[in-house]
Tab-separated table of N, CA and C in Angstrom:
chain	number	residue	atom	x	y	z
K	13	MET	N	56.671	-46.154	-107.887
K	13	MET	CA	57.240	-45.102	-108.715
K	13	MET	C	57.955	-45.767	-109.885
K	14	ALA	N	57.837	-45.187	-111.031
K	14	ALA	CA	58.498	-45.721	-112.223
K	14	ALA	C	60.013	-45.639	-112.048
K	15	ARG	N	60.700	-46.556	-112.687
K	15	ARG	CA	62.164	-46.594	-112.589
K	15	ARG	C	62.795	-45.277	-113.031
K	16	ASN	N	62.331	-44.695	-114.105
K	16	ASN	CA	62.807	-43.400	-114.590
K	16	ASN	C	61.600	-42.485	-114.704
K	17	HIS	N	61.644	-41.356	-114.074
K	17	HIS	CA	60.485	-40.482	-114.129
K	17	HIS	C	60.409	-39.725	-115.444
K	18	GLU	N	61.488	-39.686	-116.201
K	18	GLU	CA	61.494	-38.998	-117.487
K	18	GLU	C	61.953	-39.970	-118.559
K	19	PRO	N	61.308	-39.912	-119.724
K	19	PRO	CA	61.803	-40.762	-120.797
K	19	PRO	C	63.221	-40.360	-121.171
K	20	GLY	N	64.062	-41.349	-121.353
K	20	GLY	CA	65.421	-41.061	-121.799
K	20	GLY	C	66.374	-40.641	-120.703
K	21	SER	N	65.980	-40.706	-119.409
K	21	SER	CA	66.890	-40.230	-118.358
K	21	SER	C	68.149	-41.088	-118.280
K	22	ASN	N	68.034	-42.400	-118.512
K	22	ASN	CA	69.253	-43.228	-118.549
K	22	ASN	C	70.117	-42.850	-119.742
K	23	ARG	N	69.491	-42.465	-120.843
K	23	ARG	CA	70.233	-42.015	-122.016
K	23	ARG	C	71.027	-40.753	-121.684
K	24	VAL	N	70.421	-39.851	-120.934
K	24	VAL	CA	71.109	-38.616	-120.522
K	24	VAL	C	72.317	-38.964	-119.651
K	25	LEU	N	72.119	-39.890	-118.712
K	25	LEU	CA	73.238	-40.283	-117.849
K	25	LEU	C	74.342	-40.962	-118.659
K	26	ARG	N	73.973	-41.785	-119.633
K	26	ARG	CA	74.983	-42.416	-120.494
K	26	ARG	C	75.773	-41.352	-121.260
K	27	THR	N	75.069	-40.334	-121.732
K	27	THR	CA	75.749	-39.241	-122.443
K	27	THR	C	76.737	-38.540	-121.516
K	28	PHE	N	76.305	-38.227	-120.298
K	28	PHE	CA	77.202	-37.568	-119.343
K	28	PHE	C	78.382	-38.465	-118.994
K	29	ARG	N	78.147	-39.764	-118.860
K	29	ARG	CA	79.259	-40.688	-118.571
K	29	ARG	C	80.263	-40.712	-119.716
K	30	ARG	N	79.768	-40.713	-120.938
K	30	ARG	CA	80.662	-40.698	-122.106
K	30	ARG	C	81.488	-39.407	-122.093
K	31	GLU	N	80.838	-38.278	-121.813
K	31	GLU	CA	81.559	-37.007	-121.724
K	31	GLU	C	82.579	-37.051	-120.592
K	32	HIS	N	82.218	-37.659	-119.465
K	32	HIS	CA	83.144	-37.775	-118.345
K	32	HIS	C	84.405	-38.537	-118.758
K	33	ARG	N	84.233	-39.646	-119.471
K	33	ARG	CA	85.401	-40.426	-119.897
K	33	ARG	C	86.324	-39.585	-120.772
K	34	LEU	N	85.725	-38.831	-121.691
K	34	LEU	CA	86.537	-37.979	-122.569
K	34	LEU	C	87.223	-36.869	-121.783
K	35	LEU	N	86.500	-36.261	-120.864
K	35	LEU	CA	87.079	-35.181	-120.060
K	35	LEU	C	88.209	-35.692	-119.173
K	36	VAL	N	88.003	-36.836	-118.526
K	36	VAL	CA	89.044	-37.383	-117.656
K	36	VAL	C	90.281	-37.728	-118.479
K	37	ARG	N	90.087	-38.300	-119.650
K	37	ARG	CA	91.228	-38.622	-120.515
K	37	ARG	C	92.003	-37.346	-120.860
K	38	ALA	N	91.287	-36.294	-121.237
K	38	ALA	CA	91.943	-35.026	-121.589
K	38	ALA	C	92.625	-34.402	-120.372
K	39	LEU	N	91.961	-34.426	-119.220
K	39	LEU	CA	92.551	-33.856	-118.007
K	39	LEU	C	93.825	-34.609	-117.613
K	40	ARG	N	93.809	-35.915	-117.745
K	40	ARG	CA	95.012	-36.692	-117.413
K	40	ARG	C	96.161	-36.366	-118.363
K	41	GLU	N	95.834	-36.116	-119.612
K	41	GLU	CA	96.872	-35.732	-120.575
K	41	GLU	C	97.494	-34.394	-120.172
K	42	TRP	N	96.656	-33.420	-119.785
K	42	TRP	CA	97.185	-32.127	-119.338
K	42	TRP	C	97.984	-32.294	-118.052
K	43	ASP	N	97.556	-33.203	-117.177
K	43	ASP	CA	98.293	-33.465	-115.948
K	43	ASP	C	99.669	-34.036	-116.262
K	44	ARG	N	99.760	-34.950	-117.240
K	44	ARG	CA	101.062	-35.491	-117.656
K	44	ARG	C	101.966	-34.378	-118.173
K	45	LYS	N	101.380	-33.471	-118.943
K	45	LYS	CA	102.180	-32.361	-119.466
K	45	LYS	C	102.700	-31.478	-118.331
K	46	LEU	N	101.848	-31.188	-117.352
K	46	LEU	CA	102.291	-30.379	-116.208
K	46	LEU	C	103.355	-31.110	-115.403
K	47	SER	N	103.188	-32.420	-115.226
K	47	SER	CA	104.179	-33.191	-114.476
K	47	SER	C	105.530	-33.147	-115.168
K	48	ALA	N	105.516	-33.202	-116.463
K	48	ALA	CA	106.769	-33.166	-117.217
K	48	ALA	C	107.480	-31.827	-117.037
K	49	VAL	N	106.731	-30.727	-117.029
K	49	VAL	CA	107.387	-29.433	-116.869
K	49	VAL	C	107.759	-29.158	-115.428
K	50	SER	N	107.100	-29.805	-114.478
K	50	SER	CA	107.468	-29.575	-113.088
K	50	SER	C	108.756	-30.300	-112.739
K	51	VAL	N	109.141	-31.282	-113.543
K	51	VAL	CA	110.367	-32.020	-113.301
K	51	VAL	C	111.514	-31.413	-114.103
K	52	ALA	N	111.249	-31.048	-115.317
K	52	ALA	CA	112.294	-30.561	-116.214
K	52	ALA	C	112.405	-29.047	-116.137
K	53	GLU	N	113.543	-28.554	-116.529
K	53	GLU	CA	113.747	-27.107	-116.649
K	53	GLU	C	113.208	-26.691	-118.019
K	54	VAL	N	112.127	-25.941	-117.995
K	54	VAL	CA	111.545	-25.481	-119.254
K	54	VAL	C	111.306	-23.989	-119.170
K	55	GLY	N	111.009	-23.422	-120.291
K	55	GLY	CA	110.771	-21.991	-120.341
K	55	GLY	C	109.349	-21.624	-119.961
K	56	GLU	N	109.197	-20.372	-119.681
K	56	GLU	CA	107.900	-19.801	-119.323
K	56	GLU	C	106.857	-20.099	-120.400
K	57	GLU	N	107.276	-20.044	-121.668
K	57	GLU	CA	106.320	-20.254	-122.768
K	57	GLU	C	105.683	-21.631	-122.702
K	58	ALA	N	106.463	-22.644	-122.336
K	58	ALA	CA	105.920	-24.002	-122.254
K	58	ALA	C	104.866	-24.100	-121.160
K	59	VAL	N	105.149	-23.527	-119.998
K	59	VAL	CA	104.199	-23.568	-118.887
K	59	VAL	C	102.943	-22.787	-119.255
K	60	VAL	N	103.124	-21.601	-119.822
K	60	VAL	CA	101.974	-20.792	-120.236
K	60	VAL	C	101.134	-21.549	-121.255
K	61	GLY	N	101.786	-22.190	-122.224
K	61	GLY	CA	101.054	-22.949	-123.240
K	61	GLY	C	100.217	-24.068	-122.635
K	62	ILE	N	100.788	-24.782	-121.673
K	62	ILE	CA	100.060	-25.873	-121.025
K	62	ILE	C	98.887	-25.330	-120.222
K	63	LEU	N	99.129	-24.291	-119.439
K	63	LEU	CA	98.052	-23.733	-118.619
K	63	LEU	C	96.953	-23.108	-119.483
K	64	GLU	N	97.346	-22.471	-120.582
K	64	GLU	CA	96.330	-21.923	-121.489
K	64	GLU	C	95.529	-23.039	-122.144
K	65	GLY	N	96.177	-24.132	-122.485
K	65	GLY	CA	95.461	-25.280	-123.042
K	65	GLY	C	94.481	-25.862	-122.044
K	66	LEU	N	94.899	-25.981	-120.793
K	66	LEU	CA	94.012	-26.460	-119.734
K	66	LEU	C	92.830	-25.515	-119.563
K	67	GLU	N	93.116	-24.224	-119.540
K	67	GLU	CA	92.043	-23.235	-119.403
K	67	GLU	C	91.062	-23.347	-120.573
K	68	GLN	N	91.574	-23.542	-121.768
K	68	GLN	CA	90.713	-23.680	-122.941
K	68	GLN	C	89.846	-24.939	-122.831
K	69	LEU	N	90.423	-26.045	-122.378
K	69	LEU	CA	89.641	-27.266	-122.171
K	69	LEU	C	88.503	-27.008	-121.185
K	70	ILE	N	88.822	-26.317	-120.112
K	70	ILE	CA	87.805	-26.023	-119.096
K	70	ILE	C	86.703	-25.148	-119.685
K	71	GLU	N	87.086	-24.080	-120.370
K	71	GLU	CA	86.099	-23.144	-120.905
K	71	GLU	C	85.268	-23.744	-122.046
K	72	MET	N	85.920	-24.515	-122.919
K	72	MET	CA	85.229	-25.012	-124.113
K	72	MET	C	84.492	-26.335	-123.879
K	73	SER	N	84.951	-27.141	-122.929
K	73	SER	CA	84.351	-28.456	-122.735
K	73	SER	C	83.735	-28.643	-121.360
K	74	LEU	N	84.513	-28.356	-120.319
K	74	LEU	CA	84.046	-28.688	-118.983
K	74	LEU	C	82.926	-27.785	-118.494
K	75	ARG	N	83.067	-26.491	-118.651
K	75	ARG	CA	82.015	-25.583	-118.165
K	75	ARG	C	80.692	-25.810	-118.895
K	76	PRO	N	80.693	-25.961	-120.233
K	76	PRO	CA	79.423	-26.280	-120.894
K	76	PRO	C	78.844	-27.625	-120.415
K	77	HIS	N	79.718	-28.604	-120.175
K	77	HIS	CA	79.279	-29.898	-119.665
K	77	HIS	C	78.588	-29.710	-118.308
K	78	CYS	N	79.220	-28.954	-117.409
K	78	CYS	CA	78.641	-28.718	-116.086
K	78	CYS	C	77.297	-27.993	-116.184
K	79	ALA	N	77.198	-27.049	-117.095
K	79	ALA	CA	75.925	-26.330	-117.275
K	79	ALA	C	74.831	-27.288	-117.755
K	80	ARG	N	75.172	-28.173	-118.695
K	80	ARG	CA	74.179	-29.155	-119.167
K	80	ARG	C	73.782	-30.103	-118.042
K	81	GLU	N	74.761	-30.514	-117.245
K	81	GLU	CA	74.448	-31.397	-116.120
K	81	GLU	C	73.527	-30.698	-115.124
K	82	ARG	N	73.865	-29.466	-114.797
K	82	ARG	CA	73.047	-28.710	-113.845
K	82	ARG	C	71.609	-28.623	-114.346
K	83	LYS	N	71.463	-28.275	-115.616
K	83	LYS	CA	70.134	-28.110	-116.199
K	83	LYS	C	69.363	-29.434	-116.214
K	84	ALA	N	70.057	-30.528	-116.486
K	84	ALA	CA	69.387	-31.826	-116.593
K	84	ALA	C	69.224	-32.520	-115.247
K	85	LEU	N	70.220	-32.426	-114.381
K	85	LEU	CA	70.213	-33.253	-113.172
K	85	LEU	C	69.569	-32.607	-111.958
K	86	VAL	N	69.755	-31.316	-111.770
K	86	VAL	CA	69.220	-30.681	-110.558
K	86	VAL	C	67.705	-30.848	-110.453
K	87	PRO	N	66.931	-30.605	-111.519
K	87	PRO	CA	65.483	-30.823	-111.388
K	87	PRO	C	65.127	-32.280	-111.065
K	88	VAL	N	65.860	-33.220	-111.638
K	88	VAL	CA	65.588	-34.640	-111.384
K	88	VAL	C	65.930	-34.989	-109.940
K	89	LEU	N	67.067	-34.484	-109.462
K	89	LEU	CA	67.438	-34.729	-108.071
K	89	LEU	C	66.376	-34.172	-107.125
K	90	ARG	N	65.941	-32.965	-107.386
K	90	ARG	CA	64.905	-32.355	-106.531
K	90	ARG	C	63.593	-33.120	-106.623
K	91	HIS	N	63.234	-33.551	-107.814
K	91	HIS	CA	61.987	-34.312	-108.019
K	91	HIS	C	61.982	-35.581	-107.159
K	92	HIS	N	63.153	-36.181	-107.002
K	92	HIS	CA	63.256	-37.431	-106.247
K	92	HIS	C	63.589	-37.205	-104.771
K	93	GLY	N	63.523	-35.953	-104.327
K	93	GLY	CA	63.766	-35.660	-102.924
K	93	GLY	C	65.237	-35.702	-102.536
K	94	LEU	N	66.105	-35.573	-103.509
K	94	LEU	CA	67.549	-35.593	-103.249
K	94	LEU	C	68.099	-34.169	-103.259
K	95	GLU	N	67.458	-33.321	-102.484
K	95	GLU	CA	67.815	-31.902	-102.411
K	95	GLU	C	69.264	-31.714	-101.967
K	96	GLY	N	69.716	-32.529	-101.032
K	96	GLY	CA	71.093	-32.428	-100.557
K	96	GLY	C	72.093	-32.665	-101.681
K	97	MET	N	71.811	-33.630	-102.529
K	97	MET	CA	72.704	-33.895	-103.660
K	97	MET	C	72.651	-32.749	-104.666
K	98	ALA	N	71.480	-32.157	-104.846
K	98	ALA	CA	71.360	-31.008	-105.759
K	98	ALA	C	72.185	-29.842	-105.228
K	99	ARG	N	72.123	-29.609	-103.918
K	99	ARG	CA	72.921	-28.538	-103.308
K	99	ARG	C	74.414	-28.843	-103.421
K	100	GLU	N	74.785	-30.105	-103.211
K	100	GLU	CA	76.188	-30.504	-103.313
K	100	GLU	C	76.712	-30.292	-104.729
K	101	LEU	N	75.904	-30.616	-105.729
K	101	LEU	CA	76.299	-30.401	-107.120
K	101	LEU	C	76.531	-28.911	-107.373
K	102	ALA	N	75.635	-28.069	-106.856
K	102	ALA	CA	75.784	-26.623	-107.016
K	102	ALA	C	77.038	-26.121	-106.287
K	103	ARG	N	77.296	-26.647	-105.074
K	103	ARG	CA	78.498	-26.264	-104.322
K	103	ARG	C	79.763	-26.648	-105.082
K	104	GLU	N	79.764	-27.847	-105.643
K	104	GLU	CA	80.921	-28.302	-106.414
K	104	GLU	C	81.147	-27.414	-107.636
K	105	ASP	N	80.069	-27.045	-108.310
K	105	ASP	CA	80.204	-26.171	-109.472
K	105	ASP	C	80.813	-24.826	-109.078
K	106	ARG	N	80.387	-24.287	-107.934
K	106	ARG	CA	80.964	-23.017	-107.465
K	106	ARG	C	82.439	-23.192	-107.111
K	107	ALA	N	82.790	-24.313	-106.489
K	107	ALA	CA	84.187	-24.569	-106.142
K	107	ALA	C	85.037	-24.705	-107.400
K	108	LEU	N	84.501	-25.373	-108.408
K	108	LEU	CA	85.233	-25.506	-109.672
K	108	LEU	C	85.432	-24.149	-110.331
K	109	ALA	N	84.423	-23.301	-110.258
K	109	ALA	CA	84.544	-21.955	-110.828
K	109	ALA	C	85.645	-21.173	-110.104
K	110	ARG	N	85.740	-21.336	-108.780
K	110	ARG	CA	86.812	-20.671	-108.018
K	110	ARG	C	88.181	-21.176	-108.461
K	111	GLU	N	88.308	-22.478	-108.634
K	111	GLU	CA	89.575	-23.053	-109.082
K	111	GLU	C	89.962	-22.498	-110.456
K	112	CYS	N	88.984	-22.379	-111.326
K	112	CYS	CA	89.263	-21.854	-112.672
K	112	CYS	C	89.712	-20.402	-112.607
K	113	ARG	N	89.109	-19.620	-111.717
K	113	ARG	CA	89.556	-18.230	-111.542
K	113	ARG	C	90.995	-18.199	-111.045
K	114	GLN	N	91.347	-19.113	-110.147
K	114	GLN	CA	92.724	-19.168	-109.652
K	114	GLN	C	93.688	-19.532	-110.779
K	115	LEU	N	93.261	-20.398	-111.674
K	115	LEU	CA	94.093	-20.747	-112.820
K	115	LEU	C	94.326	-19.518	-113.695
K	116	ARG	N	93.273	-18.743	-113.950
K	116	ARG	CA	93.423	-17.516	-114.744
K	116	ARG	C	94.350	-16.520	-114.045
K	117	ARG	N	94.212	-16.411	-112.718
K	117	ARG	CA	95.094	-15.504	-111.965
K	117	ARG	C	96.539	-15.986	-112.036
K	118	ALA	N	96.740	-17.305	-111.965
K	118	ALA	CA	98.105	-17.845	-112.052
K	118	ALA	C	98.716	-17.511	-113.409
K	119	LEU	N	97.929	-17.611	-114.465
K	119	LEU	CA	98.427	-17.241	-115.792
K	119	LEU	C	98.796	-15.760	-115.836
K	120	ALA	N	97.973	-14.926	-115.255
K	120	ALA	CA	98.263	-13.488	-115.237
K	120	ALA	C	99.542	-13.208	-114.449
K	121	ARG	N	99.750	-13.928	-113.339
K	121	ARG	CA	100.971	-13.733	-112.532
K	121	ARG	C	102.212	-14.142	-113.308
K	122	ILE	N	102.107	-15.214	-114.067
K	122	ILE	CA	103.270	-15.651	-114.850
K	122	ILE	C	103.695	-14.531	-115.789
K	123	ARG	N	102.728	-13.865	-116.348
K	123	ARG	CA	103.038	-12.784	-117.300
K	123	ARG	C	103.601	-11.543	-116.600
K	124	ARG	N	103.271	-11.357	-115.307
K	124	ARG	CA	103.712	-10.160	-114.583
K	124	ARG	C	104.963	-10.383	-113.754
K	125	TRP	N	105.066	-11.522	-113.082
K	125	TRP	CA	106.148	-11.780	-112.147
K	125	TRP	C	107.376	-12.319	-112.845
K	126	SER	N	108.348	-12.670	-111.982
K	126	SER	CA	109.513	-13.387	-112.506
K	126	SER	C	109.032	-14.762	-112.954
K	127	PRO	N	109.398	-15.158	-114.117
K	127	PRO	CA	108.867	-16.397	-114.684
K	127	PRO	C	109.030	-17.639	-113.813
K	128	GLN	N	110.182	-17.824	-113.183
K	128	GLN	CA	110.391	-19.060	-112.428
K	128	GLN	C	109.419	-19.200	-111.273
K	129	ALA	N	109.294	-18.171	-110.453
K	129	ALA	CA	108.398	-18.242	-109.300
K	129	ALA	C	106.953	-18.392	-109.750
K	130	ALA	N	106.567	-17.616	-110.734
K	130	ALA	CA	105.191	-17.654	-111.207
K	130	ALA	C	104.878	-18.986	-111.883
K	131	CYS	N	105.833	-19.537	-112.603
K	131	CYS	CA	105.615	-20.832	-113.255
K	131	CYS	C	105.391	-21.931	-112.220
K	132	ALA	N	106.167	-21.897	-111.143
K	132	ALA	CA	105.998	-22.900	-110.087
K	132	ALA	C	104.600	-22.807	-109.494
K	133	VAL	N	104.135	-21.587	-109.234
K	133	VAL	CA	102.777	-21.394	-108.714
K	133	VAL	C	101.752	-21.867	-109.742
K	134	GLY	N	101.955	-21.506	-110.998
K	134	GLY	CA	101.031	-21.906	-112.048
K	134	GLY	C	100.921	-23.409	-112.189
K	135	ILE	N	102.045	-24.090	-112.088
K	135	ILE	CA	102.032	-25.555	-112.178
K	135	ILE	C	101.238	-26.149	-111.019
K	136	ARG	N	101.484	-25.655	-109.808
K	136	ARG	CA	100.742	-26.162	-108.638
K	136	ARG	C	99.253	-25.919	-108.783
K	137	VAL	N	98.882	-24.730	-109.228
K	137	VAL	CA	97.457	-24.419	-109.410
K	137	VAL	C	96.862	-25.328	-110.483
K	138	GLY	N	97.567	-25.485	-111.592
K	138	GLY	CA	97.076	-26.352	-112.661
K	138	GLY	C	96.867	-27.777	-112.192
K	139	GLU	N	97.827	-28.318	-111.457
K	139	GLU	CA	97.692	-29.684	-110.945
K	139	GLU	C	96.523	-29.800	-109.978
K	140	ARG	N	96.350	-28.775	-109.128
K	140	ARG	CA	95.238	-28.793	-108.173
K	140	ARG	C	93.892	-28.728	-108.899
K	141	VAL	N	93.803	-27.885	-109.923
K	141	VAL	CA	92.558	-27.759	-110.693
K	141	VAL	C	92.226	-29.097	-111.349
K	142	ILE	N	93.216	-29.722	-111.952
K	142	ILE	CA	92.980	-31.008	-112.608
K	142	ILE	C	92.501	-32.042	-111.592
K	143	ALA	N	93.164	-32.125	-110.447
K	143	ALA	CA	92.767	-33.093	-109.419
K	143	ALA	C	91.331	-32.838	-108.962
K	144	ARG	N	90.990	-31.568	-108.771
K	144	ARG	CA	89.645	-31.215	-108.319
K	144	ARG	C	88.598	-31.587	-109.367
K	145	LEU	N	88.894	-31.348	-110.632
K	145	LEU	CA	87.952	-31.670	-111.700
K	145	LEU	C	87.737	-33.183	-111.812
K	146	ILE	N	88.809	-33.937	-111.745
K	146	ILE	CA	88.683	-35.401	-111.820
K	146	ILE	C	87.923	-35.922	-110.610
K	147	GLU	N	88.208	-35.391	-109.438
K	147	GLU	CA	87.504	-35.790	-108.219
K	147	GLU	C	86.005	-35.492	-108.348
K	148	HIS	N	85.673	-34.340	-108.896
K	148	HIS	CA	84.272	-33.955	-109.093
K	148	HIS	C	83.567	-34.964	-110.012
K	149	ILE	N	84.218	-35.323	-111.098
K	149	ILE	CA	83.630	-36.285	-112.035
K	149	ILE	C	83.442	-37.639	-111.354
K	150	HIS	N	84.432	-38.097	-110.613
K	150	HIS	CA	84.328	-39.393	-109.936
K	150	HIS	C	83.210	-39.381	-108.889
K	151	ARG	N	83.048	-38.263	-108.194
K	151	ARG	CA	81.980	-38.166	-107.195
K	151	ARG	C	80.607	-38.262	-107.860
K	152	GLU	N	80.456	-37.595	-108.992
K	152	GLU	CA	79.184	-37.695	-109.710
K	152	GLU	C	78.919	-39.139	-110.128
K	153	GLU	N	79.950	-39.783	-110.670
K	153	GLU	CA	79.812	-41.163	-111.139
K	153	GLU	C	79.482	-42.121	-109.987
K	154	ALA	N	80.084	-41.872	-108.819
K	154	ALA	CA	79.909	-42.791	-107.692
K	154	ALA	C	78.671	-42.501	-106.847
K	155	ASP	N	78.274	-41.238	-106.757
K	155	ASP	CA	77.189	-40.877	-105.846
K	155	ASP	C	75.883	-40.495	-106.545
K	156	ILE	N	75.974	-39.548	-107.452
K	156	ILE	CA	74.765	-38.982	-108.041
K	156	ILE	C	74.140	-39.917	-109.075
K	157	PHE	N	74.923	-40.363	-110.032
K	157	PHE	CA	74.373	-41.172	-111.117
K	157	PHE	C	73.733	-42.461	-110.630
K	158	PRO	N	74.378	-43.218	-109.726
K	158	PRO	CA	73.724	-44.441	-109.252
K	158	PRO	C	72.393	-44.179	-108.549
K	159	ARG	N	72.315	-43.074	-107.823
K	159	ARG	CA	71.051	-42.733	-107.145
K	159	ARG	C	69.943	-42.460	-108.151
K	160	LEU	N	70.296	-41.796	-109.253
K	160	LEU	CA	69.297	-41.489	-110.261
K	160	LEU	C	68.911	-42.735	-111.056
K	161	GLU	N	69.860	-43.608	-111.286
K	161	GLU	CA	69.551	-44.830	-112.031
K	161	GLU	C	68.648	-45.753	-111.220
K	162	GLY	N	68.748	-45.670	-109.903
K	162	GLY	CA	67.930	-46.516	-109.048
K	162	GLY	C	66.524	-46.005	-108.864
K	163	ARG	N	66.181	-44.921	-109.504
K	163	ARG	CA	64.834	-44.325	-109.359
K	163	ARG	C	63.892	-44.848	-110.382
């Protein structure tokens, strides 16, 4: 079997890796911002601003990235008999979508509830979403990409 079944497949993986580096850098920056507000006494507006920025990063960068990965990688994984990895990628995408919905709900609660309680919940949700997103990227880098490069 040829090393790459599609022309440019290593190029596609390099592109996704470059996007991963940028996404992880941005996610870590948002995590630093959340950590700062979880330690300091800040107003509701600061927490809302950080969570809205995180949500915007997810909607504008991460979700389109995941859609491109799904479109490019799932057929290749299936072609190489890595159906389990294709299913795992789909499961992870669904889990990430759930986390993002929880982030949106946390933002809505901040606007409805008492700011202090809702902000604490929002910070926890934001930190959890960031951790989950970074973990997802690392899993792809460690498990999926090497398997495809070895084909």
